Amino acid sequence: MCMWEVMEVVRSFNVEELFRNLRLFYTRVLSVGDGIIKRYCKIWVFQSINVVIGIGSLLSFLFAITCAYLYLFPSVQPAIPSYEIPKAVISVAKCNVADGKWIQDQTYPLYNASQCPFAERGFSCLVNGRRDRGYEKWRWKPKNCEIPRFNARDILIKLSGKRVVLVGDSLSRTQWESLICMLMTGVDDNRSVYEVNGNKITKQIRFLGVWFSTYNLRIDFYRSVFLVQPSSAPRRSPKRVKSTLRLDLLDDISREWIDSDVLIFNSGHWWTPTKLFEMGCYFQVGKSLKLGMPIKTAFKKALSTWASWVETTINTNRTSVFFRTFESSHWGGKNRNTCKVTRHPWSNTRGHERSSISDNIIKVVKKMRVPVKLLHVTRMGAFRSDGHVGSWGDNPSVSDCSHWCLPGVPDMWNEILLSTLLADHE
């Protein structure tokens, strides 16, 4: 019964009159008992009966009061502020994390890039002179679930003895750097975390591996921007052909990806005419040079080769495989060559929530015969026109609306990755 209904019931009764009648009933019962005893019994035994009758009458009165209370107030609870108990939270593994919004959260960022030795200077926007810090204070909130709060120590314990491998382009390297910086907040001694070969982070290096010695944890990055095998131009090729992509062969360093517990891929930013045809790079299948093959067709073929390799080579009972979708960029202008970083996220996606590259990735992954998880980050990145490197990178004269500041958007990719990974293994 609702509170207003209870109050209506209370108003419909004259409580004072009810209590007055009950008190009159009690008095009459006592007087009747007293009269009977005085009239018929004079000895002390019957006086004790009078006491018993009095006690019985009192108990009857209390019972009547209780019944009246329960009738009038059947569902009234103590006046304590109450809050609605939320419905059961859907597991992140079963939730569409791509459907959500960015909300401000003053507990962010998760780390300080200037204190993380693995945060590349080119992505450390504050170090490079950016003054506003608002872009660091946003958290992605899916519509139907909550991404668990990141706890570095718990994650390190659960990943102990594991090998995590990220494969892809510079956006994959950004995610790799972000993940290491996030996990280092749970380490007592930074000296226990180091690059296995003593290498510094550079744009062109093909392999970087960081060892968390206390937890026997390796986090590796392999630079493979196309995922398939780059090759020299075949004999008797046209002069414009300087190199090829072997669409039917995975990158020759793929053998180093196999022995892993978590494997995360990305590709897309290099599949453009500027990075391919204008550089003299064309496509090849077997011994056949495909000079007229469109880039979209070639990308689909490369994805098919990658999917076949995963299905036949990776033991998915051990290795959790992820593919991150295309990351939204915010280039503007007629030729999409101008970059304007905003102070706040866009209020809508302005058409950036879809990408043909992401669409092809999703189609291929859904048809695979083995379990592969999608990290669908295209839509969530579409809002974040404020999160790019802009002019706060390695070269201030060249603005960048493709890469992201650290801390920033890639941290959220890793929060989703880790929460999905741990949910699968609970």
CSV table of C-alpha atoms in Angstrom, one decimal:
chain,number,residue,atom,x,y,z
A,1,MET,CA,0.0,0.0,0.0
A,2,CYS,CA,1.4,3.4,-1.0
A,3,MET,CA,2.0,6.1,1.7
A,4,TRP,CA,-0.9,8.3,0.5
A,5,GLU,CA,-3.3,5.4,0.6
A,6,VAL,CA,-2.2,4.8,4.2
A,7,MET,CA,-2.9,8.4,5.1
A,8,GLU,CA,-6.4,8.2,3.6
A,9,VAL,CA,-7.1,5.2,5.8
A,10,VAL,CA,-5.9,7.0,8.8
A,11,ARG,CA,-8.1,10.0,8.1
A,12,SER,CA,-11.1,7.8,7.7
A,13,PHE,CA,-10.9,6.6,11.3
A,14,ASN,CA,-11.4,8.6,14.5
A,15,VAL,CA,-8.4,7.2,16.4
A,16,GLU,CA,-9.1,9.1,19.6
A,17,GLU,CA,-12.7,7.8,19.7
A,18,LEU,CA,-11.5,4.2,19.2
A,19,PHE,CA,-9.0,4.5,22.1
A,20,ARG,CA,-11.7,6.1,24.3
A,21,ASN,CA,-14.1,3.1,23.6
A,22,LEU,CA,-11.3,0.6,24.3
A,23,ARG,CA,-10.5,2.4,27.7
A,24,LEU,CA,-14.3,2.3,28.6
A,25,PHE,CA,-14.3,-1.4,27.7
A,26,TYR,CA,-11.4,-2.0,30.0
A,27,THR,CA,-13.0,-0.1,32.9
A,28,ARG,CA,-16.2,-2.0,32.6
A,29,VAL,CA,-14.5,-5.3,32.6
A,30,LEU,CA,-12.7,-4.5,35.8
A,31,SER,CA,-15.8,-3.2,37.5
A,32,VAL,CA,-17.8,-6.2,36.6
A,33,GLY,CA,-15.1,-8.5,37.9
A,34,ASP,CA,-14.9,-6.5,41.1
A,35,GLY,CA,-18.6,-6.6,41.6
A,36,ILE,CA,-18.8,-10.3,41.2
A,37,ILE,CA,-16.1,-10.9,43.7
A,38,LYS,CA,-17.5,-8.5,46.2
A,39,ARG,CA,-21.0,-10.0,45.9
A,40,TYR,CA,-20.2,-13.7,46.0
A,41,CYS,CA,-16.8,-14.1,47.4
A,42,LYS,CA,-15.3,-12.6,50.5
A,43,ILE,CA,-12.4,-14.8,51.1
A,44,TRP,CA,-8.9,-14.1,50.0
A,45,VAL,CA,-8.9,-16.8,47.3
A,46,PHE,CA,-11.4,-14.9,45.3
A,47,GLN,CA,-9.5,-11.7,45.7
A,48,SER,CA,-6.6,-13.3,43.9
A,49,ILE,CA,-9.1,-14.2,41.2
A,50,ASN,CA,-9.8,-10.5,40.9
A,51,VAL,CA,-6.1,-9.9,40.2
A,52,VAL,CA,-6.1,-12.6,37.5
A,53,ILE,CA,-9.1,-11.1,35.9
A,54,GLY,CA,-7.5,-7.7,35.9
A,55,ILE,CA,-4.3,-9.0,34.3
A,56,GLY,CA,-6.4,-10.8,31.7
A,57,SER,CA,-8.3,-7.7,31.0
A,58,LEU,CA,-5.1,-5.7,30.6
A,59,LEU,CA,-3.7,-8.3,28.1
A,60,SER,CA,-7.0,-8.1,26.2
A,61,PHE,CA,-6.7,-4.4,26.0
A,62,LEU,CA,-3.1,-4.6,24.7
A,63,PHE,CA,-4.2,-7.2,22.2
A,64,ALA,CA,-7.0,-4.9,21.0
A,65,ILE,CA,-4.6,-2.0,20.7
A,66,THR,CA,-2.2,-4.2,18.6
A,67,CYS,CA,-4.9,-5.3,16.3
A,68,ALA,CA,-6.1,-1.7,15.8
A,69,TYR,CA,-2.6,-0.6,14.9
A,70,LEU,CA,-2.0,-3.4,12.4
A,71,TYR,CA,-5.4,-2.7,10.8
A,72,LEU,CA,-4.7,1.0,10.5
A,73,PHE,CA,-1.0,0.8,9.6
A,74,PRO,CA,-0.5,-2.5,7.7
A,75,SER,CA,2.5,-1.4,5.6
A,76,VAL,CA,3.9,1.8,7.2
A,77,GLN,CA,7.6,1.7,7.6
A,78,PRO,CA,9.9,3.8,9.8
A,79,ALA,CA,10.4,7.3,8.4
A,80,ILE,CA,13.9,6.6,7.1
A,81,PRO,CA,15.0,8.0,3.7
A,82,SER,CA,15.0,5.2,1.2
A,83,TYR,CA,16.4,4.8,-2.3
A,84,GLU,CA,15.3,2.7,-5.2
A,85,ILE,CA,17.4,-0.5,-5.5
A,86,PRO,CA,18.9,-0.5,-9.0
A,87,LYS,CA,18.2,-3.3,-11.4
A,88,ALA,CA,20.8,-6.0,-11.8
A,89,VAL,CA,23.7,-4.6,-13.8
A,90,ILE,CA,24.3,-6.3,-17.1
A,91,SER,CA,27.7,-7.9,-17.5
A,92,VAL,CA,30.1,-5.9,-19.6
A,93,ALA,CA,30.7,-9.0,-21.7
A,94,LYS,CA,27.0,-9.1,-22.6
A,95,CYS,CA,26.5,-5.3,-22.9
A,96,ASN,CA,26.7,-3.2,-26.0
A,97,VAL,CA,29.4,-0.8,-24.8
A,98,ALA,CA,29.3,1.1,-28.0
A,99,ASP,CA,25.9,2.5,-27.1
A,100,GLY,CA,26.5,5.1,-24.5
A,101,LYS,CA,27.7,8.7,-23.7
A,102,TRP,CA,30.6,10.5,-22.2
A,103,ILE,CA,30.0,11.9,-18.7
A,104,GLN,CA,32.3,14.2,-16.7
A,105,ASP,CA,34.2,12.5,-13.9
A,106,GLN,CA,36.6,14.5,-11.7
A,107,THR,CA,38.3,11.3,-10.5
A,108,TYR,CA,40.0,11.1,-13.9
A,109,PRO,CA,42.7,10.9,-15.3
A,110,LEU,CA,43.9,7.5,-14.1
A,111,TYR,CA,47.6,8.4,-14.2
A,112,ASN,CA,50.0,11.3,-14.8
A,113,ALA,CA,51.7,11.0,-18.2
A,114,SER,CA,54.7,13.1,-17.0
A,115,GLN,CA,55.4,10.4,-14.4
A,116,CYS,CA,55.1,7.4,-16.7
A,117,PRO,CA,58.4,6.6,-18.5
A,118,PHE,CA,56.5,4.8,-21.3
A,119,ALA,CA,54.2,7.6,-22.3
A,120,GLU,CA,55.5,8.9,-25.6
A,121,ARG,CA,56.4,12.6,-25.6
A,122,GLY,CA,54.4,13.1,-28.8
A,123,PHE,CA,51.2,12.0,-27.0
A,124,SER,CA,51.8,13.9,-23.7
A,125,CYS,CA,49.8,17.0,-24.6
A,126,LEU,CA,50.1,18.7,-21.2
A,127,VAL,CA,53.9,18.3,-21.3
A,128,ASN,CA,53.9,19.8,-24.8
A,129,GLY,CA,52.0,23.0,-23.7
A,130,ARG,CA,48.3,22.2,-23.7
A,131,ARG,CA,46.8,24.3,-20.9
A,132,ASP,CA,43.2,23.1,-20.6
A,133,ARG,CA,42.8,19.8,-18.7
A,134,GLY,CA,39.1,19.2,-19.3
A,135,TYR,CA,39.7,16.6,-21.9
A,136,GLU,CA,41.1,14.3,-19.2
A,137,LYS,CA,37.9,14.4,-17.1
A,138,TRP,CA,35.6,12.3,-19.2
A,139,ARG,CA,34.4,8.7,-18.7
A,140,TRP,CA,32.4,6.6,-21.1
A,141,LYS,CA,29.1,5.3,-19.7
A,142,PRO,CA,27.4,2.6,-21.7
A,143,LYS,CA,23.6,2.8,-21.7
A,144,ASN,CA,22.8,-0.6,-20.2
A,145,CYS,CA,25.8,-1.4,-18.0
A,146,GLU,CA,28.6,0.0,-15.9
A,147,ILE,CA,32.3,-0.4,-16.7
A,148,PRO,CA,33.9,-1.4,-13.4
A,149,ARG,CA,36.2,1.2,-11.8
A,150,PHE,CA,39.8,0.5,-12.8
A,151,ASN,CA,41.9,-1.0,-10.0
A,152,ALA,CA,45.5,-1.4,-11.1
A,153,ARG,CA,46.6,-3.7,-8.3
A,154,ASP,CA,43.7,-6.1,-8.9
A,155,ILE,CA,44.3,-6.2,-12.6
A,156,LEU,CA,48.0,-6.9,-12.1
A,157,ILE,CA,47.2,-9.8,-9.8
A,158,LYS,CA,44.7,-11.3,-12.3
A,159,LEU,CA,47.2,-10.9,-15.2
A,160,SER,CA,50.1,-12.4,-13.3
A,161,GLY,CA,52.1,-14.8,-15.5
A,162,LYS,CA,50.3,-13.7,-18.7
A,163,ARG,CA,51.5,-12.2,-22.0
A,164,VAL,CA,49.5,-9.5,-23.6
A,165,VAL,CA,50.2,-8.6,-27.2
A,166,LEU,CA,49.0,-5.6,-29.2
A,167,VAL,CA,49.5,-5.6,-33.0
A,168,GLY,CA,48.8,-2.7,-35.4
A,169,ASP,CA,49.7,0.8,-36.2
A,170,SER,CA,50.6,3.9,-34.1
A,171,LEU,CA,47.1,3.9,-32.6
A,172,SER,CA,47.8,0.5,-31.3
A,173,ARG,CA,51.1,1.8,-29.8
A,174,THR,CA,49.1,4.6,-28.1
A,175,GLN,CA,46.8,2.0,-26.5
A,176,TRP,CA,49.9,-0.1,-25.5
A,177,GLU,CA,51.5,3.0,-23.8
A,178,SER,CA,48.2,3.8,-22.1
A,179,LEU,CA,47.8,0.3,-20.8
A,180,ILE,CA,51.3,0.3,-19.3
A,181,CYS,CA,50.9,3.7,-17.7
A,182,MET,CA,47.6,2.6,-16.2
A,183,LEU,CA,49.0,-0.6,-14.7
A,184,MET,CA,52.1,1.2,-13.4
A,185,THR,CA,49.9,3.0,-10.9
A,186,GLY,CA,49.6,-0.3,-9.1
A,187,VAL,CA,53.3,-0.9,-8.9
A,188,ASP,CA,55.3,-0.1,-5.8
A,189,ASP,CA,58.7,0.2,-7.5
A,190,ASN,CA,58.8,1.7,-11.0
A,191,ARG,CA,62.3,0.1,-11.5
A,192,SER,CA,60.6,-3.3,-11.6
A,193,VAL,CA,59.0,-2.3,-14.9
A,194,TYR,CA,61.3,-2.1,-17.9
A,195,GLU,CA,61.5,-2.6,-21.7
A,196,VAL,CA,63.0,-6.0,-22.2
A,197,ASN,CA,65.6,-4.9,-24.7
A,198,GLY,CA,66.3,-1.5,-23.2
A,199,ASN,CA,64.8,0.2,-26.2
A,200,LYS,CA,63.3,3.7,-26.2
A,201,ILE,CA,59.8,4.2,-27.7
A,202,THR,CA,60.1,5.3,-31.3
A,203,LYS,CA,57.6,5.5,-34.2
A,204,GLN,CA,59.4,3.0,-36.5
A,205,ILE,CA,60.6,0.3,-34.1
A,206,ARG,CA,58.8,-3.0,-35.0
A,207,PHE,CA,58.8,-4.5,-31.4
A,208,LEU,CA,58.6,-3.1,-27.9
A,209,GLY,CA,58.1,-5.3,-24.9
A,210,VAL,CA,57.6,-4.2,-21.3
A,211,TRP,CA,58.1,-6.6,-18.4
A,212,PHE,CA,56.3,-6.2,-15.0
A,213,SER,CA,58.8,-8.3,-13.1
A,214,THR,CA,57.0,-8.4,-9.8
A,215,TYR,CA,53.9,-10.0,-11.5
A,216,ASN,CA,55.7,-12.0,-14.3
A,217,LEU,CA,53.6,-10.0,-16.8
A,218,ARG,CA,54.7,-9.1,-20.4
A,219,ILE,CA,52.9,-6.4,-22.5
A,220,ASP,CA,54.2,-6.4,-26.0
A,221,PHE,CA,53.6,-4.2,-29.1
A,222,TYR,CA,54.3,-5.2,-32.7
A,223,ARG,CA,54.2,-2.7,-35.4
A,224,SER,CA,52.2,-4.2,-38.3
A,225,VAL,CA,50.2,-1.4,-39.9
A,226,PHE,CA,48.6,-3.6,-42.6
A,227,LEU,CA,48.7,-6.9,-40.8
A,228,VAL,CA,49.6,-8.6,-44.1
A,229,GLN,CA,53.1,-9.1,-45.5
A,230,PRO,CA,54.9,-6.1,-47.2
A,231,SER,CA,57.0,-7.3,-50.1
A,232,SER,CA,59.3,-5.9,-52.8
A,233,ALA,CA,58.0,-5.3,-56.3
A,234,PRO,CA,57.8,-8.4,-58.5
A,235,ARG,CA,60.1,-8.6,-61.5
A,236,ARG,CA,59.0,-6.7,-64.6
A,237,SER,CA,56.5,-4.6,-62.6
A,238,PRO,CA,55.6,-1.1,-63.9
A,239,LYS,CA,58.0,1.6,-62.8
A,240,ARG,CA,55.4,3.1,-60.5
A,241,VAL,CA,55.3,-0.1,-58.4
A,242,LYS,CA,57.9,0.2,-55.7
A,243,SER,CA,56.5,-2.4,-53.3
A,244,THR,CA,53.5,-4.6,-52.7
A,245,LEU,CA,51.2,-5.9,-50.0
A,246,ARG,CA,50.8,-9.7,-50.2
A,247,LEU,CA,47.1,-9.8,-49.3
A,248,ASP,CA,47.2,-13.6,-49.1
A,249,LEU,CA,50.0,-13.8,-46.5
A,250,LEU,CA,50.0,-12.5,-42.9
A,251,ASP,CA,52.9,-10.4,-41.7
A,252,ASP,CA,56.1,-12.6,-41.3
A,253,ILE,CA,56.4,-11.5,-37.6
A,254,SER,CA,53.0,-13.1,-36.9
A,255,ARG,CA,54.8,-16.2,-35.6
A,256,GLU,CA,55.8,-14.1,-32.6
A,257,TRP,CA,52.1,-13.3,-31.8
A,258,ILE,CA,51.1,-16.9,-31.3
A,259,ASP,CA,52.4,-17.6,-27.8
A,260,SER,CA,50.1,-15.1,-26.0
A,261,ASP,CA,47.3,-15.0,-23.6
A,262,VAL,CA,45.6,-11.8,-24.9
A,263,LEU,CA,46.0,-10.7,-28.5
A,264,ILE,CA,44.6,-7.3,-29.6
A,265,PHE,CA,44.6,-6.2,-33.3
A,266,ASN,CA,43.9,-3.0,-35.1
A,267,SER,CA,44.4,-1.7,-38.7
A,268,GLY,CA,42.9,1.0,-40.9
A,269,HIS,CA,44.8,4.3,-40.8
A,270,TRP,CA,47.3,3.2,-43.5
A,271,TRP,CA,44.7,1.9,-45.9
A,272,THR,CA,44.6,5.2,-47.9
A,273,PRO,CA,45.8,6.3,-51.3
A,274,THR,CA,48.4,8.6,-49.6
A,275,LYS,CA,50.0,5.7,-47.7
A,276,LEU,CA,49.7,3.2,-50.6
A,277,PHE,CA,49.5,4.3,-54.2
A,278,GLU,CA,51.3,7.6,-53.8
A,279,MET,CA,54.1,5.7,-52.1
A,280,GLY,CA,54.3,3.2,-55.0
A,281,CYS,CA,52.7,0.4,-53.0
A,282,TYR,CA,50.2,-1.9,-54.7
A,283,PHE,CA,48.5,-5.2,-54.0
A,284,GLN,CA,49.6,-8.7,-54.8
A,285,VAL,CA,47.9,-12.1,-54.5
A,286,GLY,CA,50.1,-15.0,-55.0
A,287,LYS,CA,52.3,-14.1,-58.0
A,288,SER,CA,49.6,-11.9,-59.5
A,289,LEU,CA,50.0,-8.1,-59.3
A,290,LYS,CA,46.6,-6.4,-58.7
A,291,LEU,CA,47.2,-2.9,-60.0
A,292,GLY,CA,43.5,-2.1,-60.4
A,293,MET,CA,42.2,-3.5,-57.1
A,294,PRO,CA,40.4,-0.8,-55.0
A,295,ILE,CA,41.7,-0.2,-51.5
A,296,LYS,CA,38.4,-1.3,-49.9
A,297,THR,CA,38.5,-4.7,-51.7
A,298,ALA,CA,42.2,-5.2,-50.7
A,299,PHE,CA,41.3,-4.4,-47.1
A,300,LYS,CA,38.6,-7.0,-47.1
A,301,LYS,CA,41.0,-9.6,-48.6
A,302,ALA,CA,43.6,-8.8,-45.9
A,303,LEU,CA,41.0,-9.2,-43.2
A,304,SER,CA,40.0,-12.5,-44.6
A,305,THR,CA,43.7,-13.6,-44.5
A,306,TRP,CA,43.9,-12.5,-40.9
A,307,ALA,CA,40.7,-14.3,-39.9
A,308,SER,CA,41.9,-17.5,-41.5
A,309,TRP,CA,45.2,-17.3,-39.7
A,310,VAL,CA,43.5,-16.8,-36.3
A,311,GLU,CA,41.2,-19.7,-37.0
A,312,THR,CA,44.0,-22.1,-38.0
A,313,THR,CA,46.8,-20.9,-35.8
A,314,ILE,CA,45.6,-19.5,-32.5
A,315,ASN,CA,44.4,-21.7,-29.7
A,316,THR,CA,41.4,-19.6,-28.6
A,317,ASN,CA,40.9,-21.9,-25.5
A,318,ARG,CA,44.0,-20.2,-24.2
A,319,THR,CA,44.3,-16.9,-26.1
A,320,SER,CA,41.6,-14.2,-25.9
A,321,VAL,CA,41.5,-12.4,-29.3
A,322,PHE,CA,40.2,-8.9,-29.8
A,323,PHE,CA,40.0,-6.6,-32.8
A,324,ARG,CA,39.6,-2.9,-32.2
A,325,THR,CA,37.5,-1.0,-34.7
A,326,PHE,CA,38.6,2.1,-36.6
A,327,GLU,CA,39.2,5.1,-34.3
A,328,SER,CA,37.3,8.3,-35.3
A,329,SER,CA,39.4,11.2,-36.5
A,330,HIS,CA,38.2,14.8,-36.7
A,331,TRP,CA,39.9,16.3,-39.8
A,332,GLY,CA,38.0,19.1,-41.3
A,333,GLY,CA,38.0,21.3,-44.4
A,334,LYS,CA,37.2,20.6,-48.0
A,335,ASN,CA,40.2,18.2,-48.4
A,336,ARG,CA,39.9,17.0,-44.8
A,337,ASN,CA,43.4,18.4,-44.0
A,338,THR,CA,42.6,20.9,-41.3
A,339,CYS,CA,42.6,20.1,-37.6
A,340,LYS,CA,40.7,22.1,-35.0
A,341,VAL,CA,40.8,20.6,-31.5
A,342,THR,CA,37.8,21.7,-29.4
A,343,ARG,CA,37.7,22.4,-25.6
A,344,HIS,CA,34.7,20.1,-25.1
A,345,PRO,CA,33.4,16.9,-26.7
A,346,TRP,CA,30.9,17.3,-29.4
A,347,SER,CA,27.3,16.9,-28.3
A,348,ASN,CA,26.6,14.5,-31.2
A,349,THR,CA,28.6,12.4,-33.5
A,350,ARG,CA,28.1,14.5,-36.7
A,351,GLY,CA,28.2,11.5,-38.9
A,352,HIS,CA,31.5,10.2,-37.5
A,353,GLU,CA,29.9,7.2,-35.8
A,354,ARG,CA,30.2,5.0,-38.9
A,355,SER,CA,33.2,3.9,-40.8
A,356,SER,CA,33.5,1.6,-43.8
A,357,ILE,CA,36.7,0.2,-42.3
A,358,SER,CA,34.8,-0.6,-39.0
A,359,ASP,CA,31.9,-2.1,-40.9
A,360,ASN,CA,34.2,-4.5,-42.8
A,361,ILE,CA,36.0,-5.5,-39.5
A,362,ILE,CA,32.6,-6.2,-37.9
A,363,LYS,CA,31.4,-8.3,-40.8
A,364,VAL,CA,34.5,-10.4,-40.9
A,365,VAL,CA,34.7,-11.0,-37.1
A,366,LYS,CA,31.0,-12.1,-37.0
A,367,LYS,CA,31.6,-14.8,-39.6
A,368,MET,CA,34.6,-16.3,-37.9
A,369,ARG,CA,34.5,-19.9,-36.6
A,370,VAL,CA,36.3,-19.1,-33.4
A,371,PRO,CA,35.5,-16.5,-30.7
A,372,VAL,CA,36.9,-13.1,-31.4
A,373,LYS,CA,35.8,-10.0,-29.4
A,374,LEU,CA,35.2,-6.7,-31.0
A,375,LEU,CA,36.3,-3.5,-29.3
A,376,HIS,CA,33.9,-1.2,-31.0
A,377,VAL,CA,35.3,2.2,-30.3
A,378,THR,CA,34.3,4.1,-33.4
A,379,ARG,CA,31.1,5.8,-32.1
A,380,MET,CA,32.6,6.6,-28.7
A,381,GLY,CA,35.5,8.3,-30.3
A,382,ALA,CA,33.3,10.3,-32.6
A,383,PHE,CA,32.2,12.7,-29.8
A,384,ARG,CA,35.8,13.4,-28.7
A,385,SER,CA,36.9,16.3,-30.9
A,386,ASP,CA,38.6,17.6,-27.8
A,387,GLY,CA,40.9,14.7,-27.2
A,388,HIS,CA,43.3,14.8,-30.1
A,389,VAL,CA,47.0,15.8,-30.1
A,390,GLY,CA,46.4,18.8,-32.3
A,391,SER,CA,49.4,21.1,-32.1
A,392,TRP,CA,50.6,19.7,-28.8
A,393,GLY,CA,52.6,16.8,-30.4
A,394,ASP,CA,56.2,16.3,-31.6
A,395,ASN,CA,55.9,19.0,-34.2
A,396,PRO,CA,53.8,22.0,-33.1
A,397,SER,CA,53.6,23.3,-36.7
A,398,VAL,CA,51.7,20.2,-37.8
A,399,SER,CA,48.4,19.6,-36.2
A,400,ASP,CA,47.2,16.0,-35.6
A,401,CYS,CA,43.5,15.1,-35.5
A,402,SER,CA,44.1,11.3,-35.7
A,403,HIS,CA,46.1,10.5,-32.6
A,404,TRP,CA,45.0,11.0,-29.0
A,405,CYS,CA,46.4,12.8,-26.0
A,406,LEU,CA,47.5,10.6,-23.1
A,407,PRO,CA,45.9,10.4,-20.6
A,408,GLY,CA,42.7,10.4,-22.7
A,409,VAL,CA,40.4,8.4,-24.9
A,410,PRO,CA,42.7,5.3,-25.3
A,411,ASP,CA,42.5,4.8,-21.5
A,412,MET,CA,38.8,4.1,-22.0
A,413,TRP,CA,39.6,1.5,-24.6
A,414,ASN,CA,41.7,-0.3,-22.1
A,415,GLU,CA,39.1,-0.1,-19.3
A,416,ILE,CA,36.6,-1.8,-21.7
A,417,LEU,CA,39.2,-4.3,-22.8
A,418,LEU,CA,40.2,-5.3,-19.2
A,419,SER,CA,36.6,-5.4,-17.9
A,420,THR,CA,35.5,-7.5,-20.8
A,421,LEU,CA,38.5,-9.8,-20.4
A,422,LEU,CA,38.0,-10.3,-16.7
A,423,ALA,CA,34.2,-10.8,-17.1
A,424,ASP,CA,34.9,-13.6,-19.6
A,425,HIS,CA,37.1,-15.4,-17.0
A,426,GLU,CA,35.0,-15.1,-13.9
